[in-house]
Tab-separated table of C-alpha atoms in Angstrom:
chain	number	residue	atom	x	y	z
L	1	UNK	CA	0.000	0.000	0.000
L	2	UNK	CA	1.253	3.580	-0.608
L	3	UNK	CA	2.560	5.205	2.457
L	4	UNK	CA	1.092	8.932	2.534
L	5	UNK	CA	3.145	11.482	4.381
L	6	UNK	CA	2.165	15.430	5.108
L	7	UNK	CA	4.014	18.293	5.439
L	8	UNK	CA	3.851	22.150	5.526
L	9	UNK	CA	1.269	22.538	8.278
L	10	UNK	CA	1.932	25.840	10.871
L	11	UNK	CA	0.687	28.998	12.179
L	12	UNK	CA	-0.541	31.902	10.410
L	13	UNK	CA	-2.265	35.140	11.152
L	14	UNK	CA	-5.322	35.252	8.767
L	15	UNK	CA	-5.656	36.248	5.530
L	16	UNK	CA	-2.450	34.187	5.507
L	17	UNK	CA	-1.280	31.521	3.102
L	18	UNK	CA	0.331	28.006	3.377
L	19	UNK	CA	0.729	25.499	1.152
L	20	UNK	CA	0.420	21.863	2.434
L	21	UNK	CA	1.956	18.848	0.546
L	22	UNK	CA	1.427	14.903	0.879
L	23	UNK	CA	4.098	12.629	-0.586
L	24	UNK	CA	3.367	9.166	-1.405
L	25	UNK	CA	5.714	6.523	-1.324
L	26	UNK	CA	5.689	3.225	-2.545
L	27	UNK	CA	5.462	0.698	-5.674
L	28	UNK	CA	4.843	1.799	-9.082
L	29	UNK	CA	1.698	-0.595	-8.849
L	30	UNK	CA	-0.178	0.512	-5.738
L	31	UNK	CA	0.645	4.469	-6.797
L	32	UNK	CA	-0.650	3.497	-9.901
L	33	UNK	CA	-3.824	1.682	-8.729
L	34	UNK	CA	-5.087	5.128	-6.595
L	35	UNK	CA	-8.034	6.746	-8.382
L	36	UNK	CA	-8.473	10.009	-6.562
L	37	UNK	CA	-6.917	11.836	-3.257
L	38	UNK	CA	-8.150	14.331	-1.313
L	39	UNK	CA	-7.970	16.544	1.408
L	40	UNK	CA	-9.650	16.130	4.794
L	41	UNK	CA	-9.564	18.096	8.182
L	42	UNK	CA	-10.391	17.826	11.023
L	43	UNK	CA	-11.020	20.493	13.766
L	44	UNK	CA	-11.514	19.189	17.782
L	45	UNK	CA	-15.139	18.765	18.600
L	46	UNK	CA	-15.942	18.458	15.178
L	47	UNK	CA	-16.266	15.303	12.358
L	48	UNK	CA	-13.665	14.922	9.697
L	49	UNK	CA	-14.668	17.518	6.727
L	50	UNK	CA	-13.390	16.851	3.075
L	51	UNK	CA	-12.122	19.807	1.667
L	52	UNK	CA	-10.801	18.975	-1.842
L	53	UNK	CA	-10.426	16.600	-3.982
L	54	UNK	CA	-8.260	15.539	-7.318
L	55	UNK	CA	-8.547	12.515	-9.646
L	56	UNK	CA	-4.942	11.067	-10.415
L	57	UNK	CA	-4.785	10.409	-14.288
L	58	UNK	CA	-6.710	13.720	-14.942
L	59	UNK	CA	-7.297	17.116	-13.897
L	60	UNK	CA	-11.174	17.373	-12.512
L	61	UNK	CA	-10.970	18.916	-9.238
L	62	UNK	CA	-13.499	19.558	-6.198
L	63	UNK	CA	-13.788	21.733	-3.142
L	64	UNK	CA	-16.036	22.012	-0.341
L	65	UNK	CA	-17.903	25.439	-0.328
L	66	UNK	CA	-16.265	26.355	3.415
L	67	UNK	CA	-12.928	26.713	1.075
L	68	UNK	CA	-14.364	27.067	-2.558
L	69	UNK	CA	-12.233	30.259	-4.001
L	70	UNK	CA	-9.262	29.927	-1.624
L	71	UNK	CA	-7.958	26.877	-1.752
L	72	UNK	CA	-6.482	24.959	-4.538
L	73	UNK	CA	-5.758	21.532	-4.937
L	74	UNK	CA	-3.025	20.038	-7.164
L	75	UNK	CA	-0.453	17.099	-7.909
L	76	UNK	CA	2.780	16.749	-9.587
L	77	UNK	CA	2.831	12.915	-10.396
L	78	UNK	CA	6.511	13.788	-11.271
L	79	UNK	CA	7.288	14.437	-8.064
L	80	UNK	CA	4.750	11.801	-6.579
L	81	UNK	CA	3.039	14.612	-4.615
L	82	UNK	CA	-0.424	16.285	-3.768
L	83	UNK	CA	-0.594	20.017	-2.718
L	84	UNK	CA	-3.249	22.053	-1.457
L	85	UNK	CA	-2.564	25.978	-1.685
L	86	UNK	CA	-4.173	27.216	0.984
L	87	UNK	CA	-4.908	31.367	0.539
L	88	UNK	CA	-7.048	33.795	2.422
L	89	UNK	CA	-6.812	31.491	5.966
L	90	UNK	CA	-9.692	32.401	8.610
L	91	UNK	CA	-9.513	30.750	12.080
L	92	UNK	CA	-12.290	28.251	11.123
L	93	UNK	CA	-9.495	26.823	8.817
L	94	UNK	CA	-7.402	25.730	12.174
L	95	UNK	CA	-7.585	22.176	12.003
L	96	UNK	CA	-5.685	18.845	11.339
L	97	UNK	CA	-4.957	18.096	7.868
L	98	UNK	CA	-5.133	14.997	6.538
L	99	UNK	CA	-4.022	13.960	2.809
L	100	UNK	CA	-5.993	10.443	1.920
L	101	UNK	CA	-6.331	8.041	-1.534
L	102	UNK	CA	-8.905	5.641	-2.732
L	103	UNK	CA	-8.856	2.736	-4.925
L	104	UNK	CA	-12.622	2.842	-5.336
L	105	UNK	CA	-14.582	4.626	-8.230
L	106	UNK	CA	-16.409	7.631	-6.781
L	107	UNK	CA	-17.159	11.488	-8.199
L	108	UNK	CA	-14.851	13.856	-6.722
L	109	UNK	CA	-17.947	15.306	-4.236
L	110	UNK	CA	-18.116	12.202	-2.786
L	111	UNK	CA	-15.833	11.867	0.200
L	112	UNK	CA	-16.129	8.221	1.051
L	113	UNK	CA	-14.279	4.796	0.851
L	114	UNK	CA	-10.746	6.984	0.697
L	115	UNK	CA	-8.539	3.707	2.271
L	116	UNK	CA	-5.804	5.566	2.958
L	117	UNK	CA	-4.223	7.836	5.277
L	118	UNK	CA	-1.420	9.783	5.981
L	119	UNK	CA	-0.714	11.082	10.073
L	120	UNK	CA	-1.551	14.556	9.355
L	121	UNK	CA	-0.396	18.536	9.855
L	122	UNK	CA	-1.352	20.962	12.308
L	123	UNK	CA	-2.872	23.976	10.385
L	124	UNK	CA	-3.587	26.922	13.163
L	125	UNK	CA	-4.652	30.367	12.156
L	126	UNK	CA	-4.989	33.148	14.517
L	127	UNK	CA	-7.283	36.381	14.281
């Protein structure tokens, strides 16, 4: 299985910017066999929230509405990593973030069945 690993997370005043990335590692086969990934958070007291969304062999994308217009998400299959650009933070943003891929066949705005899970980064924005 792919091994998913985030970096970038931090603290920011808002209206700040950071840009989050999630490397995965493994065999040319299981990177291969990942359909989409996505980006998840999760804020205490609260449920995970998906945030965005990217299929791997094209360039469809998908955001919730809480970050519609300020985030973007991306991947450089190059560079076997996912990105989420992360502009115009508000403290509602503070949250762990969590980079996760699927195997199964869903549309973007559908945020189940993702298998796996990197251990997340700490995103904390202060007023």
């Amino acid at each position: 299985q792919v091994q998913l690993v985030e970096s970038g997370g931090g603290s920011v005043q808002a209206g700040g910017s950071l840009r989050l990335s999630c490397a995965w590692i493994g065999h040319w086969y299981s990177a291969y066999s990942m359909y989409s990934m996505g980006w998840f958070r999760q804020a205490p007291g609260k449920e995970r929230e998906g945030v965005a969304a990217i299929y791997t062999g094209g360039d469809s994308t998908y955001y919730s509405d809480s970050v519609k217009g300020r985030f973007t998400i991306s991947r450089d299959n190059a560079k076997n990593t996912l990105y989420l650009q992360m502009n115009g933070l508000k403290p509602e943003d503070t949250a762990m973030y969590y980079c996760a891929s699927r195997t199964a066949f869903h549309s973007l705005g559908d945020f189940t069945d993702y298998n796996n899970w990197g251990q997340g980064t700490q995103v904390t924005v202060s007023s």
